[in-house]
Amino acid sequence: MDGIGAETRRAWCGKSLESSSDRYSDPMTEAARRGTEEPPVNWLTAAELDSWLSVVRLITWLPWSIDQQLQRDSNLGMVEYQVLAMLSESPQRTMRMSSLAEITNASLSRLSHLVKRLEQRGLVRREPDPTDGRFTNAILTDTGFQTLAEAAPGHVAHVRSLIIDVLSPEQLRRLGRDADRIMSRIDTSGIN
């Protein structure tokens, strides 16, 4: 395994080293432990661990690689690009900040700071929602749309080189289906 030590593997597979609590048991702790039976842990097999660690590497390095390409070629971070792209696909290139935060998986506070930076660059502007003044809309400016249009070809080429072109159409379809299946298990209700 690339860079994965034996101790890490033992921890995931349930074959950890003797802990200090095993060596130094306390009668009160032992009594409390017996009173609260925990279900047994279904440890990962070696094959499951290998697959899981591959996923961990992917979710760690893929966003980094995409962010690096966008920063280098367009002076945009991945989340900034995502915000511009979401706004470009919205009617009148406008979206409520709360909806934008949900779509981009950012807290409203974090998104507000990000949009402020985009405003300072002239890419986005904020205005009160004319239908309900309690909300604020983010609006993609013409400059923001042009910046996105210039960034898109390089971004798409990079995504294509990392994912699309290395998988067959069937593998890509399965990857999308499997990603959707995993996403359906993730509770996103407490994000904002």
CSV table of C-alpha atoms in Angstrom, one decimal:
chain,number,residue,atom,x,y,z
A,1,MET,CA,0.0,0.0,0.0
A,2,ASP,CA,1.3,3.4,-0.9
A,3,GLY,CA,2.4,5.2,2.2
A,4,ILE,CA,0.0,3.3,4.5
A,5,GLY,CA,1.8,1.9,7.6
A,6,ALA,CA,1.0,-1.3,9.3
A,7,GLU,CA,-0.4,0.5,12.4
A,8,THR,CA,-2.9,2.3,10.2
A,9,ARG,CA,-4.0,-0.9,8.5
A,10,ARG,CA,-4.4,-2.6,11.9
A,11,ALA,CA,-6.5,0.2,13.2
A,12,TRP,CA,-8.9,0.0,10.2
A,13,CYS,CA,-9.0,-3.8,10.3
A,14,GLY,CA,-9.5,-4.0,14.1
A,15,LYS,CA,-6.1,-5.5,14.8
A,16,SER,CA,-4.8,-2.6,16.9
A,17,LEU,CA,-2.0,-2.7,19.3
A,18,GLU,CA,-2.8,-3.3,23.0
A,19,SER,CA,-4.1,0.0,24.4
A,20,SER,CA,-3.2,1.5,27.8
A,21,SER,CA,-6.8,1.0,28.9
A,22,ASP,CA,-6.3,-2.8,28.4
A,23,ARG,CA,-3.2,-2.8,30.5
A,24,TYR,CA,-4.4,-0.6,33.3
A,25,SER,CA,-8.0,-1.6,33.9
A,26,ASP,CA,-9.9,0.1,36.7
A,27,PRO,CA,-12.7,-1.8,38.5
A,28,MET,CA,-15.2,1.1,38.1
A,29,THR,CA,-14.4,1.4,34.4
A,30,GLU,CA,-14.8,-2.3,33.9
A,31,ALA,CA,-18.2,-2.3,35.7
A,32,ALA,CA,-19.3,0.6,33.6
A,33,ARG,CA,-18.1,-1.0,30.4
A,34,ARG,CA,-20.0,-4.3,31.1
A,35,GLY,CA,-23.2,-2.3,31.8
A,36,THR,CA,-23.1,-0.6,28.3
A,37,GLU,CA,-22.7,-3.4,25.8
A,38,GLU,CA,-21.7,-2.0,22.4
A,39,PRO,CA,-22.4,-3.8,19.2
A,40,PRO,CA,-19.4,-5.6,17.8
A,41,VAL,CA,-17.4,-3.7,15.2
A,42,ASN,CA,-17.6,-5.0,11.6
A,43,TRP,CA,-13.9,-4.4,10.8
A,44,LEU,CA,-12.8,-3.9,7.2
A,45,THR,CA,-11.3,-6.8,5.3
A,46,ALA,CA,-7.9,-6.3,3.6
A,47,ALA,CA,-9.7,-5.9,0.2
A,48,GLU,CA,-12.3,-3.5,1.7
A,49,LEU,CA,-9.5,-1.5,3.3
A,50,ASP,CA,-7.6,-1.3,0.0
A,51,SER,CA,-10.7,0.0,-1.8
A,52,TRP,CA,-11.5,2.5,1.0
A,53,LEU,CA,-8.0,3.9,1.1
A,54,SER,CA,-8.2,4.3,-2.7
A,55,VAL,CA,-11.4,6.3,-2.3
A,56,VAL,CA,-9.7,8.4,0.5
A,57,ARG,CA,-6.8,9.2,-1.8
A,58,LEU,CA,-9.2,10.2,-4.6
A,59,ILE,CA,-11.3,12.5,-2.4
A,60,THR,CA,-8.2,14.1,-1.1
A,61,TRP,CA,-6.2,14.5,-4.3
A,62,LEU,CA,-8.9,15.1,-7.0
A,63,PRO,CA,-10.2,18.4,-5.5
A,64,TRP,CA,-6.6,19.5,-4.9
A,65,SER,CA,-5.7,18.8,-8.6
A,66,ILE,CA,-8.7,20.6,-9.9
A,67,ASP,CA,-8.1,23.6,-7.6
A,68,GLN,CA,-4.5,23.8,-8.7
A,69,GLN,CA,-5.4,23.8,-12.4
A,70,LEU,CA,-8.1,26.5,-11.9
A,71,GLN,CA,-5.8,28.7,-9.8
A,72,ARG,CA,-2.9,28.3,-12.2
A,73,ASP,CA,-4.9,28.9,-15.4
A,74,SER,CA,-7.7,31.2,-14.3
A,75,ASN,CA,-6.9,32.6,-10.8
A,76,LEU,CA,-10.1,30.9,-9.5
A,77,GLY,CA,-10.4,28.4,-6.7
A,78,MET,CA,-12.6,25.3,-7.3
A,79,VAL,CA,-15.4,26.7,-5.1
A,80,GLU,CA,-15.2,30.1,-6.8
A,81,TYR,CA,-15.6,28.4,-10.2
A,82,GLN,CA,-18.5,26.4,-8.8
A,83,VAL,CA,-20.2,29.5,-7.6
A,84,LEU,CA,-19.8,31.2,-11.0
A,85,ALA,CA,-21.0,28.1,-12.8
A,86,MET,CA,-24.1,27.8,-10.6
A,87,LEU,CA,-25.0,31.5,-11.1
A,88,SER,CA,-24.4,31.2,-14.9
A,89,GLU,CA,-27.0,28.4,-15.1
A,90,SER,CA,-29.6,30.2,-13.0
A,91,PRO,CA,-32.4,32.4,-14.4
A,92,GLN,CA,-31.1,36.0,-14.9
A,93,ARG,CA,-27.7,34.6,-13.6
A,94,THR,CA,-29.2,35.2,-10.1
A,95,MET,CA,-29.6,33.0,-7.0
A,96,ARG,CA,-30.4,33.5,-3.4
A,97,MET,CA,-27.3,33.2,-1.2
A,98,SER,CA,-28.9,30.6,0.9
A,99,SER,CA,-29.6,28.4,-2.1
A,100,LEU,CA,-26.1,28.9,-3.4
A,101,ALA,CA,-24.7,27.9,-0.1
A,102,GLU,CA,-26.7,24.7,-0.1
A,103,ILE,CA,-25.6,23.8,-3.7
A,104,THR,CA,-21.9,24.5,-3.0
A,105,ASN,CA,-21.9,22.8,0.4
A,106,ALA,CA,-20.7,26.0,2.1
A,107,SER,CA,-21.9,27.6,5.2
A,108,LEU,CA,-23.7,30.9,4.6
A,109,SER,CA,-20.8,32.7,6.4
A,110,ARG,CA,-18.1,31.0,4.3
A,111,LEU,CA,-20.1,31.7,1.1
A,112,SER,CA,-20.5,35.4,2.1
A,113,HIS,CA,-16.7,35.8,2.5
A,114,LEU,CA,-16.2,34.1,-0.9
A,115,VAL,CA,-18.8,36.2,-2.6
A,116,LYS,CA,-17.3,39.3,-1.1
A,117,ARG,CA,-13.9,38.4,-2.7
A,118,LEU,CA,-15.7,37.8,-6.0
A,119,GLU,CA,-17.5,41.2,-5.7
A,120,GLN,CA,-14.1,42.9,-5.1
A,121,ARG,CA,-13.0,41.4,-8.4
A,122,GLY,CA,-16.2,42.6,-10.2
A,123,LEU,CA,-17.3,39.0,-10.9
A,124,VAL,CA,-20.4,39.0,-8.7
A,125,ARG,CA,-22.7,41.5,-7.0
A,126,ARG,CA,-25.2,41.2,-4.2
A,127,GLU,CA,-28.6,42.8,-4.0
A,128,PRO,CA,-31.6,42.3,-1.7
A,129,ASP,CA,-34.1,39.9,-3.2
A,130,PRO,CA,-36.9,42.1,-4.7
A,131,THR,CA,-39.5,39.4,-3.9
A,132,ASP,CA,-38.5,39.1,-0.2
A,133,GLY,CA,-36.1,41.6,1.3
A,134,ARG,CA,-35.0,39.1,4.0
A,135,PHE,CA,-32.9,37.3,1.5
A,136,THR,CA,-29.9,38.4,-0.5
A,137,ASN,CA,-29.3,37.5,-4.1
A,138,ALA,CA,-25.9,36.8,-5.7
A,139,ILE,CA,-25.8,38.0,-9.4
A,140,LEU,CA,-23.2,37.0,-11.9
A,141,THR,CA,-21.8,40.1,-13.7
A,142,ASP,CA,-20.9,40.2,-17.3
A,143,THR,CA,-17.2,40.2,-16.2
A,144,GLY,CA,-17.9,37.2,-14.1
A,145,PHE,CA,-19.6,35.4,-17.0
A,146,GLN,CA,-16.6,36.2,-19.3
A,147,THR,CA,-14.2,35.0,-16.6
A,148,LEU,CA,-16.1,31.7,-16.4
A,149,ALA,CA,-16.3,31.4,-20.1
A,150,GLU,CA,-12.5,31.8,-20.4
A,151,ALA,CA,-11.9,29.3,-17.5
A,152,ALA,CA,-14.2,26.6,-18.7
A,153,PRO,CA,-12.2,25.1,-21.6
A,154,GLY,CA,-9.1,24.5,-19.5
A,155,HIS,CA,-11.2,23.2,-16.6
A,156,VAL,CA,-13.2,20.8,-18.8
A,157,ALA,CA,-9.9,19.6,-20.4
A,158,HIS,CA,-8.5,18.9,-17.0
A,159,VAL,CA,-11.6,17.0,-15.7
A,160,ARG,CA,-11.6,15.1,-19.0
A,161,SER,CA,-7.9,14.1,-18.6
A,162,LEU,CA,-8.4,13.0,-14.9
A,163,ILE,CA,-11.7,11.2,-15.1
A,164,ILE,CA,-13.7,11.1,-18.4
A,165,ASP,CA,-10.9,9.9,-20.7
A,166,VAL,CA,-9.6,7.2,-18.4
A,167,LEU,CA,-12.9,5.4,-18.0
A,168,SER,CA,-15.0,3.6,-20.6
A,169,PRO,CA,-18.6,5.0,-21.1
A,170,GLU,CA,-19.9,2.1,-19.0
A,171,GLN,CA,-17.4,2.6,-16.2
A,172,LEU,CA,-18.2,6.3,-16.1
A,173,ARG,CA,-21.9,5.5,-16.0
A,174,ARG,CA,-21.3,3.1,-13.1
A,175,LEU,CA,-19.1,5.7,-11.3
A,176,GLY,CA,-21.9,8.3,-11.5
A,177,ARG,CA,-24.4,5.7,-10.3
A,178,ASP,CA,-22.2,4.6,-7.4
A,179,ALA,CA,-21.5,8.2,-6.4
A,180,ASP,CA,-25.2,8.9,-6.4
A,181,ARG,CA,-25.8,5.8,-4.2
A,182,ILE,CA,-23.2,6.9,-1.7
A,183,MET,CA,-24.5,10.5,-1.7
A,184,SER,CA,-28.0,9.2,-0.9
A,185,ARG,CA,-26.5,7.9,2.4
A,186,ILE,CA,-25.0,11.2,3.4
A,187,ASP,CA,-27.2,13.4,5.6
A,188,THR,CA,-26.8,16.9,4.3
A,189,SER,CA,-29.6,18.4,6.4
A,190,GLY,CA,-27.3,20.0,8.9
A,191,ILE,CA,-24.9,21.8,6.5
A,192,ASN,CA,-26.0,25.4,6.8
